[in-house]
Coordinates of C-alpha atoms in Angstrom, one line a residue:
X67 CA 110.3 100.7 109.3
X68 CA 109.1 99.6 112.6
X69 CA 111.8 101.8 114.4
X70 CA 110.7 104.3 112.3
X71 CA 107.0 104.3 112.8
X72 CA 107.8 103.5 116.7
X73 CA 109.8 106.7 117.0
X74 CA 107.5 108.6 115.4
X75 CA 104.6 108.0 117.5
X76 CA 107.1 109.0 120.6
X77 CA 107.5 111.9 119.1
X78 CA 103.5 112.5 118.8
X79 CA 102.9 111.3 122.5
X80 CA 105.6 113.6 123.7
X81 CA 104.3 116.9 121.8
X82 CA 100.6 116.0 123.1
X83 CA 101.6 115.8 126.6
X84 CA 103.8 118.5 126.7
X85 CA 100.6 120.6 125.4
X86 CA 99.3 118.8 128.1
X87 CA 100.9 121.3 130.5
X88 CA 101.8 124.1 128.4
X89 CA 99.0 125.2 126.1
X90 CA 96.2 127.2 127.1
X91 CA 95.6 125.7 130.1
X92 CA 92.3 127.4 130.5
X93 CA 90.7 126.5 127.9
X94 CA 91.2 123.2 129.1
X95 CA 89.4 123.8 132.1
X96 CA 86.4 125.1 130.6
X97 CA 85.8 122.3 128.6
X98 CA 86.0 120.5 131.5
X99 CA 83.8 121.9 133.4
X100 CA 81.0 119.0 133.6
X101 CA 83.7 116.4 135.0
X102 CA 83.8 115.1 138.5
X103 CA 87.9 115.4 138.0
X104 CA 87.5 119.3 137.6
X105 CA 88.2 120.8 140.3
X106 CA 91.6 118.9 140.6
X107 CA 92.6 119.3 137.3
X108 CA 92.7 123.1 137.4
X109 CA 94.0 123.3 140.8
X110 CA 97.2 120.8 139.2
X111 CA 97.4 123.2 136.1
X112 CA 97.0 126.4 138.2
X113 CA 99.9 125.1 140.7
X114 CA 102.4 123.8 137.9
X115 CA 104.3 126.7 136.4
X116 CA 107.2 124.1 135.5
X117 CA 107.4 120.1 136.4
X118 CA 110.4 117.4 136.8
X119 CA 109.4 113.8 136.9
X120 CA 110.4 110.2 136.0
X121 CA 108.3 108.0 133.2
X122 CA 107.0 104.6 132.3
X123 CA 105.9 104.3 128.9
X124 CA 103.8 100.9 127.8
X125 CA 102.7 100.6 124.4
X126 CA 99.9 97.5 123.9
X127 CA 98.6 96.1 120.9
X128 CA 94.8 95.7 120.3
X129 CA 94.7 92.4 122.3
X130 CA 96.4 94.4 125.2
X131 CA 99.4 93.1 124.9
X132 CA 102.6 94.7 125.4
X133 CA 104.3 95.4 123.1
X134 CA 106.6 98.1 123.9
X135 CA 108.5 99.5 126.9
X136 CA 110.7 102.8 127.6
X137 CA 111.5 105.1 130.1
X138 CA 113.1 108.3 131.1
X139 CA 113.3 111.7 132.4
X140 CA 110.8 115.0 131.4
X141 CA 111.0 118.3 132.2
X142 CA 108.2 121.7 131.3
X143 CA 108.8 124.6 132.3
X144 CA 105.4 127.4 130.4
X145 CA 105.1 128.5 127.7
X146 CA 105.7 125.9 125.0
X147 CA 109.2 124.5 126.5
X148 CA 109.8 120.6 127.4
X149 CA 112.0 117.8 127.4
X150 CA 112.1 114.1 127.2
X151 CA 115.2 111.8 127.8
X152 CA 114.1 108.6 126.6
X153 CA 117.1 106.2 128.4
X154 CA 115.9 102.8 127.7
X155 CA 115.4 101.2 125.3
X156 CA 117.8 103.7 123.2
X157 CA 118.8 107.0 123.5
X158 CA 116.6 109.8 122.5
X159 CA 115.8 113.2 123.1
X160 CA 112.8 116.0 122.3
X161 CA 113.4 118.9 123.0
X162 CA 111.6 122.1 122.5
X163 CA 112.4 125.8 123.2
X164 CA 109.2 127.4 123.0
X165 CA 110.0 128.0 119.2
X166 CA 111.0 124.5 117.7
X167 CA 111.2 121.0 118.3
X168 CA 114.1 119.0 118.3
X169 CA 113.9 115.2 118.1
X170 CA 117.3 113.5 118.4
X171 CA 117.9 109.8 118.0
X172 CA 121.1 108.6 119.3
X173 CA 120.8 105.0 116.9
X174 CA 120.4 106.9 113.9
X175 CA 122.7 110.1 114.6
X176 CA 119.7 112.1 113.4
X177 CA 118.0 115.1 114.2
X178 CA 114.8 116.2 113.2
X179 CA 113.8 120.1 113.8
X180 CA 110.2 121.3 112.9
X181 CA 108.4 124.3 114.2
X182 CA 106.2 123.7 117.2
X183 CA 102.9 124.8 114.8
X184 CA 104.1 122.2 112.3
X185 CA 105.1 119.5 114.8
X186 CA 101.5 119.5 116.5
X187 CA 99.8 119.4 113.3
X188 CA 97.5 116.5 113.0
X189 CA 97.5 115.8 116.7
X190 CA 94.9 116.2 119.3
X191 CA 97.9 119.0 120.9
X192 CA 97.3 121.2 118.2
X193 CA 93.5 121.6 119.3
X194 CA 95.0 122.4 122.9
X195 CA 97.3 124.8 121.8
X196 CA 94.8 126.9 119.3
X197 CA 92.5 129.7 119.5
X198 CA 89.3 127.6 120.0
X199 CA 87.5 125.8 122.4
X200 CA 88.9 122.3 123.2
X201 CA 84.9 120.7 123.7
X202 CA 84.6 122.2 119.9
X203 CA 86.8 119.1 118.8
X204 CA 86.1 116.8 121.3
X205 CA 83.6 115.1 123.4
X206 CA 84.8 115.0 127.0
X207 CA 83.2 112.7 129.4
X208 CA 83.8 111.7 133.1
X209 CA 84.6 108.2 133.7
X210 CA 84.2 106.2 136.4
X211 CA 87.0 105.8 139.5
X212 CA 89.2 103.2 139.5
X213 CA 91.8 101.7 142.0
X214 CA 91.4 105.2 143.8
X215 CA 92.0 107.5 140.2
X216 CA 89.5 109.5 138.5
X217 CA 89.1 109.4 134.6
X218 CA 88.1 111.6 132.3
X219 CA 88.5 110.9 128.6
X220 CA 88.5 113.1 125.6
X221 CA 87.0 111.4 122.4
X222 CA 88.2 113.9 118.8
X223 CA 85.0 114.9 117.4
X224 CA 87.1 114.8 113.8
X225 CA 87.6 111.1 112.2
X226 CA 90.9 112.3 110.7
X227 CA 92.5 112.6 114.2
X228 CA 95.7 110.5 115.0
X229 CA 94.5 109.6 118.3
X230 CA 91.0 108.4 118.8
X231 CA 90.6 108.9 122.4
X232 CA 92.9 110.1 125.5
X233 CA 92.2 109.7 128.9
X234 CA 93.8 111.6 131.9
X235 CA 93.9 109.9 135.5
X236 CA 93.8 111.9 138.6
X237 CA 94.9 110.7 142.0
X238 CA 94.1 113.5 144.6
X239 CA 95.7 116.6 142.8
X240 CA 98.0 115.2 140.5
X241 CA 97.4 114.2 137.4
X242 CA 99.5 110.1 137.2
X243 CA 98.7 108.6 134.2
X244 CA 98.0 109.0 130.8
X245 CA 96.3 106.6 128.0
X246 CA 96.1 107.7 124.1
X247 CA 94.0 105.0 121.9
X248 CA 95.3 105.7 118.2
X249 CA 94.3 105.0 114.9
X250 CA 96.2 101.3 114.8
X251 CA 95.1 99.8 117.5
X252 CA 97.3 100.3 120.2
X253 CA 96.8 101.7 123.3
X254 CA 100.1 103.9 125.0
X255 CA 100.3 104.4 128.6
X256 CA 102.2 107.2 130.3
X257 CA 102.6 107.0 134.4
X258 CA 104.9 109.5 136.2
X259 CA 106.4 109.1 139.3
X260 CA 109.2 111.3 141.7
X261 CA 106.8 114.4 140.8
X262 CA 108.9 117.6 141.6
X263 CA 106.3 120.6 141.2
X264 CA 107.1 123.8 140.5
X265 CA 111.2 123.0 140.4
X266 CA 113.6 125.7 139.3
X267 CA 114.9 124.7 135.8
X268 CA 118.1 126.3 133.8
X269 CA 116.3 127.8 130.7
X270 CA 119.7 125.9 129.3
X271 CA 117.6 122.7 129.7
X272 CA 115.6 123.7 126.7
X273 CA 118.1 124.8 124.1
X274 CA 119.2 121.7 122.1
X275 CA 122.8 122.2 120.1
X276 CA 123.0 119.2 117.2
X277 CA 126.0 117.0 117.8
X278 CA 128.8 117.2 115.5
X279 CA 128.5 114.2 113.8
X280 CA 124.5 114.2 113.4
X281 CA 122.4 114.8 110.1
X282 CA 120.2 117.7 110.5
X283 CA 117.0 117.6 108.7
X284 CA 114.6 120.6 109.1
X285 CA 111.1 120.0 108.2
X286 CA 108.2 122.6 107.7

């Protein structure tokens, strides 16, 4: 059950930030708009069409203690297509192709597909990716610096969200870390290093073909 409820919430983070990147980015922006970090955050989602970097994940418990560690690979490439290689602690990939997502897990031989509407349901991505505002849903505040990065954090106006607060650090341009409070306690921190902007990527990156000997289970 902890596996379970461990891989799940990958799945979650990785959706969100994918949106992150891939949504409409302008929207974004404009709800930005009162934020010191502005300016740097739509000049970073202006000059990203597509992204390659490496990850750190943390996960820490409500004491801030860690709790969890993993790593890997991810790769965007707009509109709607991304992918994360999870290689420690186990195997695991999500993929999607600007139509579906595909979550693998090498441990279980399992794949999970669910459209991308259906996959961002009942996440703060699914805000991101809609018609409306995002400062409709949330309440977006600038933070103070820190160890040279700007903050801004995004708290859902809606008690039913899954995460209760995000917050995106800047250094200069870039956008290095991000922090997702959810509804258990825990706090998961994503930092990115060996940035490649704007890299060419082989749309074949973001097509994901079952293995043989995997269940398939398709969800709505």
């Amino acid at each position: 059950m902890r596996s379970l409820h461990r891989n799940l919430v990958r799945f979650r983070i990785a959706v969100v930030m994918a949106c992150f990147v891939t949504a409409l980015a302008a929207s974004l922006v404009r709800a930005l708009a009162e934020t010191p970090a502005t300016d740097r955050i739509e000049s970073w989602i202006s000059a990203n069409e597509s992204l390659r970097a490496g990850f750190s994940q943390s996960v820490f418990d409500e004491d801030g203690v860690r709790i969890g560690e993993s790593k890997g690979t991810v790769a965007f490439l707009r509109p709607y297509r991304f992918r994360w290689d999870y290689v420690a602690p186990g195997p695991q990939v999500i993929v999607a192709d600007g139509n579906e997502v595909w979550w693998y897990d090498a441990d279980l031989q399992q794949v999970t597909v669910r459209p991308v509407e259906s996959a961002l349901e009942g996440t703060p991505a699914v805000l991101l990716a809609g018609p409306r505002r995002v400062d409709e849903h949330f309440r977006i505040t600038g933070l103070p610096s820190a160890d040279g990065v700007d903050w801004v954090e995004l708290i859902p106006r809606s008690e039913d969200a899954v995460f209760r607060a995000i917050r995106l650090g800047m250094q200069g341009s870039e956008v290095r870390t991000v922090e997702m409070d959810d509804g258990f306690g825990q706090t998961t921190r994503i930092e990115f290093f060996d940035v490649e902007r704007n890299p060419t990527l082989d749309e074949r990156l973001f097509r994901f073909v079952p293995p043989p000997e995997a269940d398939v289970i398709r969800g709505g």
